[in-house]
Structures are given as structure tokens and as C-alpha cells.
Amino acid sequence: MKLSNKAHYLYKIICGIVFWGVSQTFAVTPKLKATDIVTPQITDENRLAAKRATARLIQSHYQKVELNDETSSKVFDRYLKSLDFNRNTFLQSEIDEMRAKYADKIDDELNAGSLDIAFDIYDLMMKRRYERYHYALSLLDKEPNLNGNDQIEIDREKASWPKDKNELDNLWLHRVKNDVINLKLKGKKWSEIKSKLTQRYNLAIQYLSKTKSDDILQTYLNAFAREIDPHTSYLGPRTAKSFNESMNLSLEGIGATLQSEDGETTIKSLVPGAPAYRSKKLKAGDKIVGVGQATGEIEDVVGWRIDDVVDKIKGKKGTRVRLEIEPAKGGKTRIITLVRDRVRLEDQAAKLTIEKMSGKNIAIIKIPSFYNGLTADVRKLLSEVSTKKSDALIIDLRQNGGGSLPEAIELTGLFITDGPVVQVRDAHQRIRVYDDPDSKQVYSGPLLVMINRFSASASEIFSAAMQDYNRAIIIGQNTFGKGTVQQSRSLNFVYDLNDEPLGLIQYTIQKFYRINGGSTQLKGVSPDIIFPSSIDEKEYGEEKEDNALPWDKIPSAFYSEVANARSNIEKLNQKHIQRMGKDPEFIALNEELKIRDERRARKFLSLNFEQRKAENDKDDQRRLKDLNARFKREGKKILKDLDDLPKDYEAPDFTLKEAQKMALDVIELEKK
């Protein structure tokens, strides 16, 4: 039967609907509906916690906090940043509308303990985030084209919010393509990739549906607390419980501090002596993308809440946990197996080794942290240094994040006779000078102090004092620059009728200053002689924080230099540079740093699979070549493939070796 044009057109529409319906049978859609994503109700405990936290921060923080419209606008921006870090959830028009409606009212709400603004914005974020994952799932209907020239923007923290839905869709298309490429680089087929990403995006939606009012409160109050300074924070009841169990947001069982940004869990630091630190397989900046137990599948944890990632990793001492790690510098993911353990005291304790070089004994004392009892331990080690007739001493403070202030003061006292060690100023601008508690100098020989970007707080106090007294040569990288002191306070009062936990706040109460008057805050301690390091100073450190407390000066304490340790810095540095120029380890490191710096300058990453694979293969070839060159020098068997590298392989500490050679130079120059 021949149809009229109109009937034929209707037939096409009907068929189109039918065929569209059939095709949608195989479409990837969310397991949950939009109506399943419901913002929780504000509780009385939430309001009380907000009011008390605000009052405490205004009254007790080191720097005066004024809640006004200007502060309100800044808190608004920081809250939006925490909800949409990569600026791929809200549209610019929505940001403008919320800014006009809320930006100058947050101060009034915080004072009143009201949380309507916080929950309204969060509600919109959840709706938009659901829409985004719904769209991401729809893109999995067919394998994306990875042969084009499109790119993904690497860092969108300061990018503009998308102007319309088309621009927003394009951002998520790029994100999905990048997820596909990362899995394809692991050798996954499209069917496996589709299954993996379907599960990942559905899990992200599922976690939206499990949001609790305490989660929203913690995010919101931290926008306020961290606007004051980066080390001031609010910990909700669940997080506070972990803190009070001495976890302090670290992974019980492996010992690594985590942070979360836009659904990605990143290792912030490693606890000295803990399994993660001892393994030598993890670094700050590495991302945890999967977690598994001793056996069974590894679960994808991208998009998970950080609390749930922590719970997944926690376990009984002696049991195994497997982590799928995406290296900080990028490239293929790898599986790391760790045995859960408590942080053993003997692993954190200071350790002495003595190396024989050119007929001289070079002593090295490694100090992982400034724990209680450190000075007593080092005093004993120095006695051993004397007994074994060591010609020079290296104090290794790399990765030492600090600890006890009294121990930093007493440790300094072992290397000087007497005098001030550090100055502290409180919120009332009162300055206190802490002096060496005794007049005995336990060690007076040649001294070098090794530092790096993760040497912080008490490490900076000790290094600064050694530098100001001209007692030691400071070598390595610029330190972290944390010159502030925090204290923690529960928001629950003894007379509360309701015993529901309200959480706690940590806030800055004091600031450290060197004896020369300069603060260790922000600037840290600059080494006398610089060593290259794989730790990226532009990625880590106090100066990376946009609201870090400023560097400033107070009057110098009364002190005199006790030695002339730094008199030969220029000659030592010349010898150091000459050696590094010939040392194959430093040559390889500098090549790696050059590539890292070039890539850091990139604003976009290719979404062409062949290009990405070629770059990954090139990285692997370079690493294999460098490893085999090292193995050849060491007389070891050459590797055919990176997969042949033993899992327990530990690279040599060639930086420490160079420090030992520098100690020999010091001995020689002092003799002359």
C-alpha cells in the first residue's frame, strides 16, 4: 500500500519513536532516579555546632577575625570551590544568581547559627551533579572516538564556569574520554571499560544519596575556617571521633594522610615508621583509585567520600590491603600490597649509621619526627658518634613534619652551649623566647643538616637555629613553611543536656619566629646549598595556600654565632655542582625534572589515545633505561621489562651519598 506524504511522515515519526525506544533498552542509565537524591534536614545539633564554632574562631584565633560582608563573600567563594572544584557542575548564570542572593548574607547566618544558605547551595549542587553523572553514563552507549585532536583542560580550579549546557556537556565528554583512556592504558577492553565506568558513575550517584547533614555542615564550616588560615578546620562528629582515636585523618593500618578533591583521594603525607612509609612505594601526591583486601577484586573508589575510603583501608594488624595507585607524575596505575600495622615506636626513633668514606667516618642520624624522648635518644647516639671517632655528622630531617616544640628546643641545645632557640608570639602579640635549657654542648664537630620540602614545623625551628648560630650547613630543598601552632577544642560543653557529639575545631593560636626575628611561616628555611629533588616545590608547601598567614618579623633575640660553619659555602657548592654534573643518578634526576617542568607548563592533555600511549611508553622506556644503567653500575642483572623489577626494590639514596661527600669536603676545608 502506498502512503501519502503526510501518512509517510507520520509513519517515519512512529517508527522513529519505536526504534528509539528499542535502542534505549540498551542505553546506560543511572540505577537511582533524580527523586532519590534528597538533601538531608538541618538538625538542632548542626545549628548549635555552627554557632559555637563561629564564636570560638572569632574569639580565639591567632589573627583577629571579622565577620562582615567582605568575609562573607570570601567564604561563599571557598564554599563553591569545595563543591565544584573543577568548575564543571554549575553554570555561570547559576553562580551569578547565587552570588546575588547569598554572598553578603553568610556572615549573618554564621553568627545566628543558621544554615539555610549552606543547605540550599548544597541541594542545587546535588541536583546538578546527578544530571552530570546521568549524562556521563549516556556517553557510555558507544565507545568514544579517541583518534581526534580534542584535549582536556588539566587544571580548571581558576577556569571560568561554563556559559551554557553545551559547554558543560563538552567538559564532561572530555572527562569521560580521559577516564576511558586511563583504563585503556591499563590494557582494558571496551566492554571492561564500559562496565567499570558504569559502576563508577553509579557509585558516585549512590554516594550523593547517602549525604548526611553532618557532611554538609563540615564542608560549609571548613569554607569559613579555612578562609581564616589553611590549618584551621572543623571536624564533624565522625571525623572528630577518628581524630580522638589518634588517627588525625590518617589511614589506620598503613599510615598515610589523605585529602579529597572532586572525588579523587590523594595521599597528602606519609607517617614515618608506618607501613606506607616503610614500603618506599608511595609518595605524596599519589592518587588512590582502588582498594582491595588480600584476595578478591579491587574496588574502584573514585568518587567515594574520603571517610569511606579510610574505612575500606582500615583493618586488623597483620592483614593485607591492596591499593591501586595512580602516580603523582601520571602514567600507568600500579597495585601496591601493604601489611597493616601499628606505627611502631622503634621505627620512628632516631637511628645512627656510620659510613666509611676515604678513610673518614661520616655519621648520619636520621630523625623521622620530633617525638617525646627524641633528645635523650640523640644524646645516646652522639655518645656513640664520639666513641666511634666520627669525623663529621649529618642530621637527616627529610620528610620530618615536626612534633614536640620542647624536643626541638632541647635537641638544638645539644649542638650549642646556651642561648635562645626560638621565639613564639600569641594572639595577644605577647612574645616569648625559649632558651637552651642547659649549657653543655654535646657535639661540637662538623655538622650538616639535610632538609626537604616536607621538613616542617619543629624541623624548621631546629634548622633555622643551626643556621642563625652558624653552627651547621643546611643542605637540600626549601622547607614547607609551616610556622604556626594549632590547638583542638571540642564544641561540646560539660553542662550540655544533650550528649550528641558536635565535633571539634582546630585553630591557630601562635606563630613561630627565628632568633634573628624572621618568621618560619610561609618562607620556611632556605638551604645554604641546594639539592635537586623529585618533590615539586610548586605543588607542595605553605606558599601554595592562597590564604596562608603572612611572613613577618619581630625584634631579634640576643644571641651570638657559636661557630663559622658556613664560611666555605661557595667552595662547597662549586664541588657539589661539579660532582652532580658527572653523577649519572643526578643527571637522570635532572632529566626527569626537566620533563616534569615541561609538562607542568601544559594546560591541556591530549585525548588522542595513540598520543597518550606513545608518551607513556616513552616514560617507561626512559625509566627502564635508567634502571638498567644503575643495575649495570651495581653489577646486577639487566631487566627486560619494568614488570621484572622486584616488588621490594628500593632505589639508592644518592642524595644522602652526595651529602656524605660534602661532609668529606667540609672536613678537608676545615683542616686547611
Short mmCIF file of N, CA and C in Angstrom, two decimals, residues 42-182:
data_model
loop_
_atom_site.label_atom_id
_atom_site.label_comp_id
_atom_site.label_asym_id
_atom_site.label_seq_id
_atom_site.Cartn_x
_atom_site.Cartn_y
_atom_site.Cartn_z
N ILE A 42 18.33 19.95 58.22
CA ILE A 42 19.24 20.56 59.20
C ILE A 42 18.80 20.13 60.60
N THR A 43 19.74 19.69 61.42
CA THR A 43 19.40 19.28 62.79
C THR A 43 19.73 20.40 63.78
N ASP A 44 19.17 20.29 64.99
CA ASP A 44 19.47 21.26 66.05
C ASP A 44 20.95 21.22 66.40
N GLU A 45 21.54 20.00 66.33
CA GLU A 45 22.97 19.86 66.64
C GLU A 45 23.81 20.59 65.59
N ASN A 46 23.39 20.54 64.32
CA ASN A 46 24.10 21.26 63.26
C ASN A 46 24.12 22.76 63.55
N ARG A 47 22.98 23.30 63.93
CA ARG A 47 22.87 24.74 64.19
C ARG A 47 23.73 25.14 65.39
N LEU A 48 23.69 24.31 66.45
CA LEU A 48 24.46 24.62 67.65
C LEU A 48 25.97 24.56 67.36
N ALA A 49 26.38 23.54 66.60
CA ALA A 49 27.80 23.41 66.24
C ALA A 49 28.26 24.61 65.43
N ALA A 50 27.43 25.06 64.49
CA ALA A 50 27.80 26.21 63.65
C ALA A 50 27.96 27.47 64.50
N LYS A 51 27.05 27.65 65.44
CA LYS A 51 27.09 28.86 66.28
C LYS A 51 28.31 28.85 67.19
N ARG A 52 28.59 27.70 67.79
CA ARG A 52 29.73 27.61 68.72
C ARG A 52 31.07 27.69 67.98
N ALA A 53 31.17 27.05 66.83
CA ALA A 53 32.40 27.11 66.05
C ALA A 53 32.69 28.54 65.63
N THR A 54 31.67 29.25 65.19
CA THR A 54 31.84 30.64 64.76
C THR A 54 32.32 31.50 65.92
N ALA A 55 31.68 31.34 67.09
CA ALA A 55 32.06 32.13 68.26
C ALA A 55 33.50 31.86 68.68
N ARG A 56 33.88 30.58 68.68
CA ARG A 56 35.24 30.22 69.10
C ARG A 56 36.29 30.81 68.15
N LEU A 57 36.04 30.73 66.86
CA LEU A 57 37.01 31.23 65.89
C LEU A 57 37.13 32.75 65.96
N ILE A 58 36.03 33.44 66.18
CA ILE A 58 36.07 34.90 66.28
C ILE A 58 36.82 35.34 67.53
N GLN A 59 36.62 34.59 68.62
CA GLN A 59 37.20 35.00 69.91
C GLN A 59 38.64 34.56 70.11
N SER A 60 39.03 33.39 69.55
CA SER A 60 40.28 32.76 69.98
C SER A 60 41.35 32.58 68.92
N HIS A 61 41.06 32.83 67.66
CA HIS A 61 42.07 32.61 66.63
C HIS A 61 43.23 33.60 66.77
N TYR A 62 44.40 33.16 66.28
CA TYR A 62 45.62 33.98 66.38
C TYR A 62 45.43 35.36 65.77
N GLN A 63 44.80 35.40 64.61
CA GLN A 63 44.58 36.71 64.00
C GLN A 63 43.11 37.10 64.17
N LYS A 64 42.88 38.39 64.29
CA LYS A 64 41.54 38.89 64.53
C LYS A 64 40.64 38.55 63.34
N VAL A 65 39.50 37.94 63.63
CA VAL A 65 38.55 37.54 62.59
C VAL A 65 37.33 38.46 62.65
N GLU A 66 37.06 39.11 61.55
CA GLU A 66 35.89 39.98 61.47
C GLU A 66 34.88 39.37 60.50
N LEU A 67 33.68 39.14 61.01
CA LEU A 67 32.63 38.62 60.14
C LEU A 67 31.86 39.80 59.57
N ASN A 68 32.11 40.09 58.32
CA ASN A 68 31.42 41.18 57.64
C ASN A 68 31.09 40.74 56.22
N ASP A 69 30.57 41.66 55.43
CA ASP A 69 30.17 41.29 54.07
C ASP A 69 31.34 40.84 53.21
N GLU A 70 32.52 41.44 53.45
CA GLU A 70 33.71 41.05 52.67
C GLU A 70 34.11 39.61 52.99
N THR A 71 34.14 39.29 54.30
CA THR A 71 34.45 37.92 54.71
C THR A 71 33.39 36.96 54.19
N SER A 72 32.15 37.39 54.26
CA SER A 72 31.04 36.58 53.79
C SER A 72 31.22 36.19 52.32
N SER A 73 31.61 37.14 51.51
CA SER A 73 31.80 36.88 50.08
C SER A 73 32.94 35.89 49.85
N LYS A 74 34.00 35.99 50.64
CA LYS A 74 35.14 35.08 50.51
C LYS A 74 34.76 33.65 50.92
N VAL A 75 33.97 33.54 52.00
CA VAL A 75 33.52 32.22 52.45
C VAL A 75 32.61 31.60 51.38
N PHE A 76 31.77 32.44 50.77
CA PHE A 76 30.90 31.98 49.70
C PHE A 76 31.74 31.38 48.55
N ASP A 77 32.78 32.09 48.15
CA ASP A 77 33.65 31.60 47.07
C ASP A 77 34.34 30.30 47.45
N ARG A 78 34.81 30.21 48.69
CA ARG A 78 35.51 28.99 49.12
C ARG A 78 34.54 27.81 49.23
N TYR A 79 33.31 28.09 49.62
CA TYR A 79 32.31 27.02 49.70
C TYR A 79 32.01 26.48 48.30
N LEU A 80 31.85 27.40 47.34
CA LEU A 80 31.62 26.98 45.97
C LEU A 80 32.80 26.17 45.43
N LYS A 81 34.01 26.58 45.80
CA LYS A 81 35.21 25.88 45.37
C LYS A 81 35.21 24.44 45.89
N SER A 82 34.79 24.27 47.14
CA SER A 82 34.77 22.93 47.72
C SER A 82 33.69 22.05 47.08
N LEU A 83 32.63 22.67 46.58
CA LEU A 83 31.54 21.91 45.96
C LEU A 83 31.77 21.67 44.48
N ASP A 84 32.48 22.57 43.83
CA ASP A 84 32.68 22.47 42.38
C ASP A 84 34.11 22.87 42.05
N PHE A 85 35.06 22.06 42.55
CA PHE A 85 36.48 22.40 42.46
C PHE A 85 36.93 22.59 41.02
N ASN A 86 36.46 21.72 40.13
CA ASN A 86 36.88 21.79 38.73
C ASN A 86 35.93 22.61 37.86
N ARG A 87 35.00 23.28 38.50
CA ARG A 87 34.07 24.16 37.79
C ARG A 87 33.41 23.47 36.60
N ASN A 88 32.87 22.31 36.89
CA ASN A 88 32.19 21.55 35.84
C ASN A 88 30.82 21.05 36.29
N THR A 89 30.25 21.72 37.30
CA THR A 89 28.93 21.32 37.80
C THR A 89 27.90 22.44 37.61
N PHE A 90 28.26 23.64 38.04
CA PHE A 90 27.35 24.79 37.91
C PHE A 90 27.61 25.54 36.61
N LEU A 91 26.59 26.27 36.16
CA LEU A 91 26.74 27.21 35.06
C LEU A 91 27.06 28.59 35.62
N GLN A 92 27.65 29.45 34.80
CA GLN A 92 27.99 30.80 35.23
C GLN A 92 26.74 31.56 35.68
N SER A 93 25.63 31.36 34.98
CA SER A 93 24.38 32.04 35.34
C SER A 93 23.91 31.63 36.73
N GLU A 94 24.12 30.36 37.10
CA GLU A 94 23.72 29.88 38.44
C GLU A 94 24.64 30.48 39.51
N ILE A 95 25.92 30.59 39.18
CA ILE A 95 26.87 31.20 40.12
C ILE A 95 26.48 32.66 40.35
N ASP A 96 26.17 33.38 39.29
CA ASP A 96 25.78 34.79 39.41
C ASP A 96 24.52 34.94 40.25
N GLU A 97 23.58 34.06 40.03
CA GLU A 97 22.31 34.13 40.77
C GLU A 97 22.53 33.86 42.25
N MET A 98 23.33 32.84 42.56
CA MET A 98 23.61 32.51 43.97
C MET A 98 24.42 33.62 44.63
N ARG A 99 25.36 34.20 43.89
CA ARG A 99 26.17 35.27 44.46
C ARG A 99 25.29 36.46 44.85
N ALA A 100 24.39 36.85 43.97
CA ALA A 100 23.49 37.98 44.25
C ALA A 100 22.59 37.68 45.44
N LYS A 101 22.21 36.42 45.58
CA LYS A 101 21.24 36.03 46.60
C LYS A 101 21.88 35.77 47.97
N TYR A 102 23.12 35.20 47.98
CA TYR A 102 23.69 34.71 49.23
C TYR A 102 25.00 35.34 49.69
N ALA A 103 25.82 35.83 48.77
CA ALA A 103 27.22 36.14 49.07
C ALA A 103 27.42 37.08 50.25
N ASP A 104 26.54 38.06 50.45
CA ASP A 104 26.73 39.03 51.54
C ASP A 104 25.90 38.70 52.78
N LYS A 105 25.33 37.50 52.84
CA LYS A 105 24.46 37.14 53.97
C LYS A 105 25.03 36.02 54.84
N ILE A 106 26.14 35.42 54.40
CA ILE A 106 26.70 34.29 55.16
C ILE A 106 27.17 34.71 56.54
N ASP A 107 27.72 35.91 56.68
CA ASP A 107 28.18 36.37 57.99
C ASP A 107 27.04 36.42 58.99
N ASP A 108 25.88 36.92 58.55
CA ASP A 108 24.73 36.99 59.44
C ASP A 108 24.25 35.60 59.84
N GLU A 109 24.26 34.68 58.88
CA GLU A 109 23.80 33.31 59.18
C GLU A 109 24.75 32.59 60.13
N LEU A 110 26.06 32.77 59.94
CA LEU A 110 27.02 32.13 60.83
C LEU A 110 26.86 32.62 62.26
N ASN A 111 26.71 33.91 62.43
CA ASN A 111 26.51 34.47 63.77
C ASN A 111 25.25 33.93 64.43
N ALA A 112 24.22 33.70 63.62
CA ALA A 112 22.94 33.24 64.15
C ALA A 112 22.85 31.72 64.26
N GLY A 113 23.86 31.02 63.72
CA GLY A 113 23.80 29.56 63.72
C GLY A 113 22.84 29.02 62.69
N SER A 114 22.50 29.84 61.71
CA SER A 114 21.59 29.42 60.65
C SER A 114 22.38 28.77 59.52
N LEU A 115 21.79 27.75 58.89
CA LEU A 115 22.49 27.01 57.85
C LEU A 115 21.69 26.90 56.56
N ASP A 116 20.68 27.75 56.40
CA ASP A 116 19.80 27.67 55.23
C ASP A 116 20.58 27.86 53.93
N ILE A 117 21.47 28.84 53.90
CA ILE A 117 22.25 29.10 52.68
C ILE A 117 23.10 27.89 52.32
N ALA A 118 23.78 27.34 53.33
CA ALA A 118 24.67 26.19 53.10
C ALA A 118 23.90 25.03 52.48
N PHE A 119 22.73 24.73 53.03
CA PHE A 119 21.96 23.58 52.56
C PHE A 119 21.27 23.86 51.23
N ASP A 120 20.87 25.11 50.98
CA ASP A 120 20.26 25.45 49.69
C ASP A 120 21.25 25.27 48.55
N ILE A 121 22.48 25.77 48.74
CA ILE A 121 23.51 25.66 47.70
C ILE A 121 23.88 24.20 47.50
N TYR A 122 24.00 23.46 48.60
CA TYR A 122 24.36 22.04 48.51
C TYR A 122 23.28 21.26 47.78
N ASP A 123 22.02 21.63 48.02
CA ASP A 123 20.89 20.97 47.36
C ASP A 123 20.99 21.13 45.84
N LEU A 124 21.30 22.35 45.40
CA LEU A 124 21.44 22.60 43.97
C LEU A 124 22.63 21.82 43.41
N MET A 125 23.72 21.79 44.17
CA MET A 125 24.90 21.04 43.72
C MET A 125 24.56 19.57 43.50
N MET A 126 23.81 18.96 44.41
CA MET A 126 23.46 17.54 44.29
C MET A 126 22.60 17.29 43.05
N LYS A 127 21.66 18.19 42.80
CA LYS A 127 20.81 18.05 41.61
C LYS A 127 21.66 18.13 40.34
N ARG A 128 22.55 19.11 40.27
CA ARG A 128 23.38 19.28 39.09
C ARG A 128 24.38 18.13 38.94
N ARG A 129 24.91 17.68 40.04
CA ARG A 129 25.87 16.58 39.98
C ARG A 129 25.19 15.30 39.49
N TYR A 130 23.95 15.08 39.92
CA TYR A 130 23.19 13.93 39.42
C TYR A 130 23.03 14.03 37.90
N GLU A 131 22.67 15.21 37.42
CA GLU A 131 22.48 15.42 35.98
C GLU A 131 23.77 15.14 35.21
N ARG A 132 24.88 15.55 35.80
CA ARG A 132 26.17 15.36 35.12
C ARG A 132 26.52 13.88 35.00
N TYR A 133 26.31 13.11 36.09
CA TYR A 133 26.61 11.68 36.02
C TYR A 133 25.62 10.95 35.13
N HIS A 134 24.39 11.43 35.09
CA HIS A 134 23.40 10.87 34.16
C HIS A 134 23.91 11.04 32.72
N TYR A 135 24.41 12.23 32.43
CA TYR A 135 24.95 12.49 31.09
C TYR A 135 26.19 11.64 30.82
N ALA A 136 27.08 11.53 31.82
CA ALA A 136 28.30 10.73 31.65
C ALA A 136 27.95 9.28 31.34
N LEU A 137 26.93 8.75 32.01
CA LEU A 137 26.51 7.37 31.75
C LEU A 137 25.97 7.22 30.32
N SER A 138 25.24 8.24 29.85
CA SER A 138 24.69 8.16 28.50
C SER A 138 25.79 8.11 27.44
N LEU A 139 26.96 8.66 27.76
CA LEU A 139 28.08 8.66 26.81
C LEU A 139 28.71 7.28 26.66
N LEU A 140 28.34 6.36 27.56
CA LEU A 140 28.91 5.02 27.50
C LEU A 140 28.11 4.09 26.58
N ASP A 141 27.08 4.64 25.92
CA ASP A 141 26.29 3.82 24.99
C ASP A 141 27.16 3.27 23.86
N LYS A 142 28.15 4.04 23.48
CA LYS A 142 29.05 3.56 22.44
C LYS A 142 30.47 4.00 22.76
N GLU A 143 31.43 3.26 22.23
CA GLU A 143 32.83 3.56 22.50
C GLU A 143 33.19 4.92 21.88
N PRO A 144 33.78 5.81 22.68
CA PRO A 144 34.09 7.15 22.15
C PRO A 144 35.24 7.12 21.15
N ASN A 145 35.25 8.11 20.30
CA ASN A 145 36.33 8.26 19.32
C ASN A 145 37.55 8.87 20.01
N LEU A 146 38.63 8.13 20.06
CA LEU A 146 39.85 8.59 20.72
C LEU A 146 40.96 8.86 19.71
N ASN A 147 40.56 9.16 18.47
CA ASN A 147 41.55 9.41 17.41
C ASN A 147 41.62 10.87 17.00
N GLY A 148 40.84 11.72 17.66
CA GLY A 148 40.77 13.12 17.26
C GLY A 148 41.85 13.97 17.90
N ASN A 149 41.63 15.27 17.83
CA ASN A 149 42.61 16.24 18.36
C ASN A 149 42.09 16.99 19.58
N ASP A 150 40.96 16.53 20.15
CA ASP A 150 40.44 17.26 21.31
C ASP A 150 41.31 17.03 22.54
N GLN A 151 41.19 17.92 23.51
CA GLN A 151 42.04 17.91 24.70
C GLN A 151 41.20 18.16 25.94
N ILE A 152 41.72 17.74 27.08
CA ILE A 152 41.07 18.03 28.35
C ILE A 152 41.92 19.05 29.11
N GLU A 153 41.27 20.03 29.71
CA GLU A 153 41.97 21.04 30.49
C GLU A 153 42.45 20.40 31.79
N ILE A 154 43.74 20.49 32.07
CA ILE A 154 44.33 19.77 33.21
C ILE A 154 43.89 20.36 34.53
N ASP A 155 43.94 21.67 34.67
CA ASP A 155 43.61 22.32 35.93
C ASP A 155 42.54 23.38 35.69
N ARG A 156 41.33 23.12 36.20
CA ARG A 156 40.22 24.04 35.99
C ARG A 156 39.87 24.80 37.27
N GLU A 157 40.78 24.77 38.25
CA GLU A 157 40.50 25.43 39.52
C GLU A 157 40.15 26.91 39.34
N LYS A 158 40.83 27.57 38.41
CA LYS A 158 40.59 29.01 38.21
C LYS A 158 39.95 29.31 36.85
N ALA A 159 39.45 28.27 36.21
CA ALA A 159 38.81 28.47 34.91
C ALA A 159 37.44 29.13 35.09
N SER A 160 36.87 29.60 34.01
CA SER A 160 35.52 30.16 34.05
C SER A 160 34.50 29.03 34.14
N TRP A 161 33.40 29.30 34.82
CA TRP A 161 32.32 28.32 34.80
C TRP A 161 31.72 28.30 33.39
N PRO A 162 31.24 27.14 32.94
CA PRO A 162 30.66 27.08 31.59
C PRO A 162 29.46 28.01 31.45
N LYS A 163 29.32 28.58 30.25
CA LYS A 163 28.26 29.56 30.00
C LYS A 163 26.92 28.90 29.72
N ASP A 164 26.94 27.71 29.12
CA ASP A 164 25.67 27.06 28.79
C ASP A 164 25.85 25.55 28.88
N LYS A 165 24.75 24.83 28.67
CA LYS A 165 24.74 23.38 28.81
C LYS A 165 25.65 22.71 27.78
N ASN A 166 25.74 23.25 26.58
CA ASN A 166 26.62 22.67 25.56
C ASN A 166 28.07 22.67 26.00
N GLU A 167 28.50 23.78 26.59
CA GLU A 167 29.87 23.87 27.08
C GLU A 167 30.09 22.90 28.24
N LEU A 168 29.08 22.79 29.09
CA LEU A 168 29.16 21.87 30.22
C LEU A 168 29.22 20.42 29.74
N ASP A 169 28.39 20.09 28.77
CA ASP A 169 28.41 18.73 28.20
C ASP A 169 29.77 18.41 27.60
N ASN A 170 30.37 19.39 26.96
CA ASN A 170 31.67 19.17 26.34
C ASN A 170 32.75 18.87 27.39
N LEU A 171 32.69 19.56 28.53
CA LEU A 171 33.63 19.31 29.62
C LEU A 171 33.51 17.86 30.10
N TRP A 172 32.26 17.38 30.21
CA TRP A 172 32.05 16.02 30.70
C TRP A 172 32.36 14.97 29.63
N LEU A 173 32.18 15.32 28.40
CA LEU A 173 32.60 14.41 27.32
C LEU A 173 34.11 14.20 27.42
N HIS A 174 34.84 15.28 27.63
CA HIS A 174 36.29 15.19 27.78
C HIS A 174 36.68 14.37 29.01
N ARG A 175 35.94 14.58 30.10
CA ARG A 175 36.23 13.83 31.33
C ARG A 175 36.03 12.33 31.10
N VAL A 176 34.92 11.97 30.46
CA VAL A 176 34.66 10.55 30.20
C VAL A 176 35.72 9.96 29.27
N LYS A 177 36.10 10.70 28.23
CA LYS A 177 37.16 10.22 27.33
C LYS A 177 38.46 9.99 28.10
N ASN A 178 38.77 10.89 29.00
CA ASN A 178 40.00 10.75 29.79
C ASN A 178 39.93 9.52 30.68
N ASP A 179 38.76 9.27 31.29
CA ASP A 179 38.58 8.07 32.11
C ASP A 179 38.77 6.82 31.25
N VAL A 180 38.23 6.85 30.05
CA VAL A 180 38.36 5.70 29.14
C VAL A 180 39.82 5.46 28.78
N ILE A 181 40.54 6.54 28.47
CA ILE A 181 41.96 6.41 28.10
C ILE A 181 42.77 5.82 29.26
N ASN A 182 42.51 6.33 30.49
CA ASN A 182 43.26 5.83 31.65
C ASN A 182 43.07 4.33 31.84
#
